[in-house]
Amino acid sequence: MRVLVTGAAGFIGSHILQAARDLGHEVRGYDSLTPAVHDGRPGYLPDDVELVVADVRDADAVRQALTGVDVVCHQAALVGLGVDLADLPAYADVNVTGTAVLLQEMGRAGVGRLVLASSMVVYGEGAYDCATHGRVRPAARARADLAAGRFEPRCPRCGQSLETATISEDAPLDPRNAYAASKLAQEHLAATWARLTDGQAVALRYHNVYGPRMPRDTPYSGVAAIFRSALENGVAPRVFEDGRQQRDFVHVTDVAAANLLAVGATGAGEAGLAGGLRAFNVASGHPHTVGEMAAELAKAFGGGLVPEVTGEFRLGDVRHIVASPAAAEHDLRFQAQTSFADGVREFARAELRAPARVPVSVG
């Protein structure tokens, strides 16, 4: 099978490209190699892999790159949160327009399968149960509560404490920043493309991905890379809130494996892919707290630096988001293979990508 990987020089895209080659697929990479991220072709891309250097919004370049392709793994994106009004045009342009151009050209070229990098951020907060009112969706946490150290969401109907529950793909979607809105827009565009072309689209909602080639020392790195960079610099990791925020940390090699399973998933049968879009959580199924990630990394560095729980917060951050991987396990036969302990131990010494000159990422 001939696979086009957009964002192929990036953290996740490069692992997908490698996994596809390992399975015997013919692979073509596509990446803008923007100076905001890369100082040229990264050394971890094999020399014999074709890499089209172009922007995903360039219809002519996309059209040529799609020649002979059977399936596209679309990873190219502007990443981060996008919390300011000034961020809105860039996220809409790169992520939404870029995906629209790609889908248009896929339709014209007759390429009928898409695997889309989506994200857990489309859910907003995770799932919660109230003892009185059952499943509820708490509103965004108020600045005054966070400043007072009241980090846990409360029932929006009665104000009681809530129990964290796993979130599944049929949960209401509630994107709360520019990046999240753009990822959901990508899903909607992919669904429209699938209906118009009778194509097959899979949106993989990545949870907290970590592993080799993560970008270091930027606000967009992800908490695991930020903690690791601090430890490398001889500084104790700073853990926001009380460190008890729950996340599902999933290793990048497992994410790449999920993509390849989606590439090979069979039509309308087991995954229900024909003529539509299916979304799947890509997660380990074993949540951990942010504080546990900091502590495990510190331990892997010899334990000399103890993470500092600061009580600081970022307005707009979610408290807990715990994924249900059941749908991906049933329909894609995906099950994460890397344990938290093994993954963190490897990540503590893994190669990270050098910091970008400009802290914005495309692909």
Coordinates of C-alpha atoms in Angstrom, one line a residue:
M1 CA 0.0 0.0 0.0
R2 CA 1.2 3.5 -0.8
V3 CA 0.9 5.9 2.2
L4 CA 1.3 9.6 2.3
V5 CA 2.2 11.0 5.7
T6 CA 1.7 14.7 6.2
G7 CA 3.7 16.3 9.0
A8 CA 6.2 13.5 8.4
A9 CA 9.1 15.3 9.9
G10 CA 7.3 15.9 13.2
F11 CA 7.1 14.0 16.4
I12 CA 4.2 11.7 15.7
G13 CA 4.4 11.8 11.9
S14 CA 8.0 10.5 11.8
H15 CA 7.1 7.5 13.9
I16 CA 4.1 6.7 11.7
L17 CA 6.4 6.9 8.6
Q18 CA 8.9 4.6 10.3
A19 CA 6.1 2.1 11.3
A20 CA 4.6 2.1 7.8
R21 CA 8.0 1.3 6.3
D22 CA 8.6 -1.5 8.8
L23 CA 5.3 -3.0 7.7
G24 CA 6.4 -3.0 4.1
H25 CA 4.3 0.0 2.9
E26 CA 5.6 2.4 0.3
V27 CA 5.8 5.7 2.1
R28 CA 6.0 9.3 1.0
G29 CA 6.5 12.1 3.5
Y30 CA 5.1 15.6 3.2
D31 CA 6.2 18.5 5.5
S32 CA 6.7 22.2 5.3
L33 CA 9.9 22.0 7.3
T34 CA 9.0 25.4 8.5
P35 CA 11.8 27.2 10.3
A36 CA 9.5 27.5 13.3
V37 CA 10.1 23.8 13.8
H38 CA 13.0 22.5 11.7
D39 CA 16.4 23.6 10.6
G40 CA 16.1 21.4 7.5
R41 CA 15.4 17.7 7.0
P42 CA 15.8 16.0 10.4
G43 CA 18.4 13.3 10.7
Y44 CA 16.0 10.7 12.1
L45 CA 14.2 10.5 8.7
P46 CA 15.8 7.8 6.6
D47 CA 17.8 9.1 3.6
D48 CA 15.9 7.0 1.1
V49 CA 12.4 8.2 2.1
E50 CA 10.9 10.7 -0.3
L51 CA 10.0 13.9 1.4
V52 CA 7.9 16.5 -0.3
V53 CA 8.8 19.9 1.2
A54 CA 5.7 22.1 0.9
D55 CA 2.8 23.6 2.8
V56 CA -0.4 21.5 3.1
R57 CA -2.3 24.6 1.9
D58 CA -0.5 24.4 -1.4
A59 CA -3.0 22.7 -3.7
D60 CA -0.6 22.1 -6.5
A61 CA 2.0 20.5 -4.2
V62 CA -0.6 18.3 -2.5
R63 CA -2.0 17.2 -5.9
Q64 CA 1.5 16.0 -7.0
A65 CA 2.2 14.4 -3.7
L66 CA -1.0 12.3 -3.9
T67 CA 0.1 10.7 -7.2
G68 CA -0.2 6.9 -6.8
V69 CA -1.2 7.2 -3.1
D70 CA -3.8 4.8 -1.5
V71 CA -4.2 6.3 1.9
V72 CA -3.2 9.6 3.7
C73 CA -2.2 9.8 7.4
H74 CA -2.8 13.5 8.1
Q75 CA -0.6 14.8 10.9
A76 CA 0.4 18.2 9.7
A77 CA -1.0 20.9 12.0
L78 CA -0.4 24.0 14.0
V79 CA -0.3 22.7 17.6
G80 CA -0.5 24.2 21.1
L81 CA -3.6 25.6 22.8
G82 CA -4.3 28.8 21.0
V83 CA -5.7 30.8 23.9
D84 CA -5.5 34.3 22.5
L85 CA -7.8 36.0 20.0
A86 CA -4.8 36.6 17.9
D87 CA -4.3 32.8 17.5
L88 CA -7.7 32.2 15.8
P89 CA -6.7 33.1 12.2
A90 CA -3.6 31.0 12.2
Y91 CA -5.3 27.9 13.6
A92 CA -8.2 28.3 11.2
D93 CA -5.9 28.9 8.2
V94 CA -3.3 26.1 8.8
N95 CA -5.4 23.4 10.4
V96 CA -8.9 24.0 8.8
T97 CA -8.0 25.4 5.4
G98 CA -5.0 23.1 5.1
T99 CA -7.2 20.0 5.8
A100 CA -9.9 21.3 3.3
V101 CA -7.3 21.7 0.6
L102 CA -5.9 18.2 1.3
L103 CA -9.5 16.7 1.2
Q104 CA -10.3 18.5 -2.0
E105 CA -7.3 17.1 -3.8
M106 CA -7.8 13.6 -2.3
G107 CA -11.3 13.7 -3.9
R108 CA -10.0 14.8 -7.2
A109 CA -7.2 12.2 -7.2
G110 CA -9.5 9.4 -6.1
V111 CA -7.7 8.7 -2.9
G112 CA -10.4 7.1 -0.7
R113 CA -9.0 6.6 2.8
L114 CA -7.9 9.2 5.4
V115 CA -6.5 8.6 8.9
L116 CA -6.7 12.0 10.7
A117 CA -4.8 13.1 13.7
S118 CA -7.4 14.4 16.1
S119 CA -7.1 15.0 19.8
M120 CA -8.7 14.6 23.2
V121 CA -9.1 18.3 23.3
V122 CA -12.3 18.1 21.3
Y123 CA -14.0 16.8 24.5
G124 CA -13.1 19.8 26.7
E125 CA -13.4 18.5 30.3
G126 CA -13.6 14.7 30.8
A127 CA -16.5 12.7 32.0
Y128 CA -17.9 13.0 35.5
D129 CA -20.7 11.4 37.6
C130 CA -22.7 13.1 40.3
A131 CA -24.2 10.8 43.0
T132 CA -27.5 12.6 42.6
H133 CA -27.7 13.6 39.0
G134 CA -25.7 10.9 37.2
R135 CA -23.5 11.8 34.3
V136 CA -22.9 15.6 34.1
R137 CA -20.8 18.1 32.2
P138 CA -19.2 20.7 34.5
A139 CA -18.6 24.1 33.1
A140 CA -15.1 25.6 32.7
R141 CA -13.5 26.2 36.1
A142 CA -13.7 29.8 37.3
R143 CA -10.5 31.8 37.9
A144 CA -11.6 32.6 41.5
D145 CA -11.9 28.9 42.3
L146 CA -8.5 28.0 40.9
A147 CA -6.9 30.9 42.7
A148 CA -8.3 29.6 45.9
G149 CA -7.0 26.1 45.3
R150 CA -10.4 24.7 44.5
F151 CA -9.4 22.6 41.5
E152 CA -12.0 19.9 41.3
P153 CA -15.1 20.6 39.2
R154 CA -18.5 20.5 40.9
C155 CA -21.9 19.3 39.8
P156 CA -23.4 22.1 37.7
R157 CA -26.8 21.3 39.2
C158 CA -26.2 20.8 42.9
G159 CA -22.6 21.7 43.5
Q160 CA -21.6 18.3 44.9
S161 CA -18.3 16.7 44.4
L162 CA -18.0 14.5 41.3
E163 CA -16.4 11.1 40.5
T164 CA -14.2 10.9 37.4
A165 CA -15.5 8.6 34.7
T166 CA -14.0 7.3 31.4
I167 CA -14.9 9.4 28.3
S168 CA -16.0 7.6 25.2
E169 CA -16.3 8.7 21.6
D170 CA -20.0 9.5 21.9
A171 CA -19.5 12.1 24.6
P172 CA -20.6 15.6 23.9
L173 CA -17.9 17.6 22.3
D174 CA -16.8 20.9 23.8
P175 CA -13.7 22.5 22.3
R176 CA -12.4 25.3 24.5
N177 CA -9.6 26.9 22.6
A178 CA -8.5 27.6 19.1
Y179 CA -6.6 24.4 18.6
A180 CA -9.4 22.3 19.9
A181 CA -11.9 24.1 17.7
S182 CA -9.7 23.5 14.7
K183 CA -9.3 19.8 15.4
L184 CA -13.1 19.4 15.6
A185 CA -13.4 21.3 12.4
Q186 CA -11.0 18.9 10.8
E187 CA -13.2 16.0 11.9
H188 CA -16.3 17.7 10.4
L189 CA -14.5 18.3 7.1
A190 CA -13.3 14.7 7.0
A191 CA -16.9 13.5 7.5
T192 CA -18.2 15.8 4.8
W193 CA -15.4 14.5 2.4
A194 CA -16.3 10.9 3.2
R195 CA -20.0 11.5 2.5
L196 CA -19.3 13.3 -0.8
T197 CA -16.8 10.7 -2.1
D198 CA -17.9 7.5 -0.3
G199 CA -14.5 7.6 1.2
Q200 CA -13.3 6.1 4.5
A201 CA -12.1 8.4 7.3
V202 CA -10.8 7.6 10.7
A203 CA -10.2 10.3 13.3
L204 CA -7.8 9.2 16.0
R205 CA -8.3 11.3 19.1
Y206 CA -4.8 11.2 20.7
H207 CA -4.5 11.5 24.4
N208 CA -1.3 12.7 26.0
V209 CA 1.4 11.4 23.6
Y210 CA 5.0 11.3 24.8
G211 CA 8.2 9.6 23.6
P212 CA 11.3 10.1 21.5
R213 CA 11.5 13.2 19.2
M214 CA 9.1 15.3 21.3
P215 CA 10.1 19.0 20.9
R216 CA 11.9 20.3 24.0
D217 CA 11.7 23.6 25.8
T218 CA 8.6 25.1 24.1
P219 CA 5.2 25.9 25.6
Y220 CA 3.8 23.4 23.0
S221 CA 6.0 20.4 24.0
G222 CA 3.6 18.7 26.3
V223 CA 4.0 18.4 30.1
A224 CA 6.2 15.3 29.9
A225 CA 8.8 17.1 27.7
I226 CA 8.6 20.2 29.9
F227 CA 9.3 18.1 33.0
R228 CA 12.2 16.3 31.3
S229 CA 13.8 19.5 30.1
A230 CA 13.7 20.9 33.6
L231 CA 15.4 17.8 35.0
E232 CA 18.1 17.9 32.3
N233 CA 18.8 21.5 33.4
G234 CA 19.1 20.5 37.0
V235 CA 15.8 22.1 38.0
A236 CA 13.0 20.4 39.8
P237 CA 9.8 20.0 37.7
R238 CA 7.1 22.5 38.6
V239 CA 3.7 20.8 38.8
F240 CA 0.7 23.0 38.4
E241 CA -2.4 22.8 40.6
D242 CA -2.1 20.0 43.2
G243 CA -0.6 17.5 40.7
R244 CA -3.6 15.3 40.9
Q245 CA -4.9 16.1 37.4
Q246 CA -5.5 12.8 35.6
R247 CA -4.4 12.1 32.1
D248 CA -3.8 9.1 29.9
F249 CA -0.2 9.1 28.8
V250 CA 0.2 7.0 25.6
H251 CA 3.6 6.3 24.1
V252 CA 4.3 7.5 20.5
T253 CA 5.1 4.0 19.2
D254 CA 1.6 2.9 20.3
V255 CA 0.1 5.9 18.5
A256 CA 2.0 5.0 15.4
A257 CA 0.7 1.4 15.7
A258 CA -2.9 2.7 16.0
N259 CA -2.4 4.7 12.8
L260 CA -1.2 1.7 10.9
L261 CA -4.2 -0.4 12.2
A262 CA -6.5 2.3 10.9
V263 CA -4.7 2.3 7.6
G264 CA -5.4 -1.4 7.2
A265 CA -8.9 -1.5 8.8
T266 CA -11.4 -3.3 6.6
G267 CA -14.5 -1.5 5.2
A268 CA -18.0 -1.4 6.6
G269 CA -17.6 -4.5 8.7
E270 CA -15.7 -4.4 11.9
A271 CA -14.9 -0.7 12.0
G272 CA -17.9 0.7 10.1
L273 CA -15.7 2.9 7.9
A274 CA -17.5 2.9 4.5
G275 CA -18.8 6.3 3.4
G276 CA -18.3 8.1 6.7
L277 CA -16.1 8.9 9.6
R278 CA -15.3 7.0 12.8
A279 CA -13.6 8.5 15.7
F280 CA -11.5 6.5 18.2
N281 CA -9.7 7.4 21.4
V282 CA -6.0 6.5 21.2
A283 CA -5.0 5.9 24.8
S284 CA -3.3 3.5 27.1
G285 CA -6.4 2.8 29.2
H286 CA -4.3 3.3 32.4
P287 CA -4.5 6.9 33.5
H288 CA -1.9 8.6 35.7
T289 CA -1.7 12.0 37.4
V290 CA 0.5 14.8 36.2
G291 CA 2.3 14.5 39.5
E292 CA 3.0 10.9 38.9
M293 CA 4.5 11.7 35.6
A294 CA 6.8 14.3 37.2
A295 CA 7.8 11.9 40.0
E296 CA 8.5 8.9 37.7
L297 CA 10.7 11.1 35.5
A298 CA 12.5 12.5 38.5
K299 CA 13.1 8.9 39.7
A300 CA 14.5 7.9 36.3
F301 CA 16.9 10.8 36.6
G302 CA 18.2 9.4 39.9
G303 CA 15.7 10.9 42.3
G304 CA 17.9 13.9 43.3
L305 CA 15.3 16.4 42.3
V306 CA 11.8 16.3 43.9
P307 CA 9.0 17.8 41.8
E308 CA 7.6 21.0 43.2
V309 CA 3.8 21.2 43.4
T310 CA 3.2 24.9 43.0
G311 CA -0.6 25.5 43.0
E312 CA -0.2 27.6 39.8
F313 CA -2.8 27.1 37.1
R314 CA -3.6 28.0 33.5
L315 CA -7.1 29.2 32.9
G316 CA -8.7 26.9 30.4
D317 CA -6.9 23.7 31.4
V318 CA -9.1 20.8 32.0
R319 CA -8.9 18.9 35.4
H320 CA -9.3 15.3 34.4
I321 CA -9.7 13.5 31.2
V322 CA -9.6 9.7 31.3
A323 CA -10.2 7.8 28.1
S324 CA -12.0 4.7 27.3
P325 CA -10.0 2.8 24.7
A326 CA -12.7 0.1 24.2
A327 CA -13.9 1.2 20.8
A328 CA -10.4 1.2 19.3
E329 CA -9.6 -2.2 20.9
H330 CA -12.8 -3.7 19.5
D331 CA -12.9 -2.2 16.0
L332 CA -9.3 -1.5 15.2
R333 CA -7.8 -4.3 17.4
F334 CA -5.6 -1.6 19.0
Q335 CA -4.2 -2.1 22.4
A336 CA -1.3 0.0 23.8
Q337 CA 1.8 -2.2 24.4
T338 CA 4.1 0.2 26.3
S339 CA 3.6 0.4 30.1
F340 CA 3.8 3.7 31.9
A341 CA 6.8 2.6 33.9
D342 CA 8.7 1.3 30.8
G343 CA 7.7 4.3 28.6
V344 CA 8.8 6.9 31.2
R345 CA 12.1 5.1 31.8
E346 CA 12.9 5.1 28.1
F347 CA 11.6 8.7 27.7
A348 CA 13.9 9.9 30.4
R349 CA 16.9 9.3 28.1
A350 CA 15.3 9.4 24.7
E351 CA 16.3 11.9 22.0
L352 CA 14.2 15.0 21.9
R353 CA 13.9 17.5 19.1
A354 CA 15.9 20.7 19.4
P355 CA 13.9 23.8 20.3
A356 CA 12.5 25.8 17.4
R357 CA 13.6 29.3 16.7
V358 CA 10.0 30.4 16.7
P359 CA 7.6 28.7 19.2
V360 CA 4.9 27.7 16.7
S361 CA 4.6 24.3 15.0
V362 CA 3.3 23.3 11.6
G363 CA 3.5 19.5 10.9

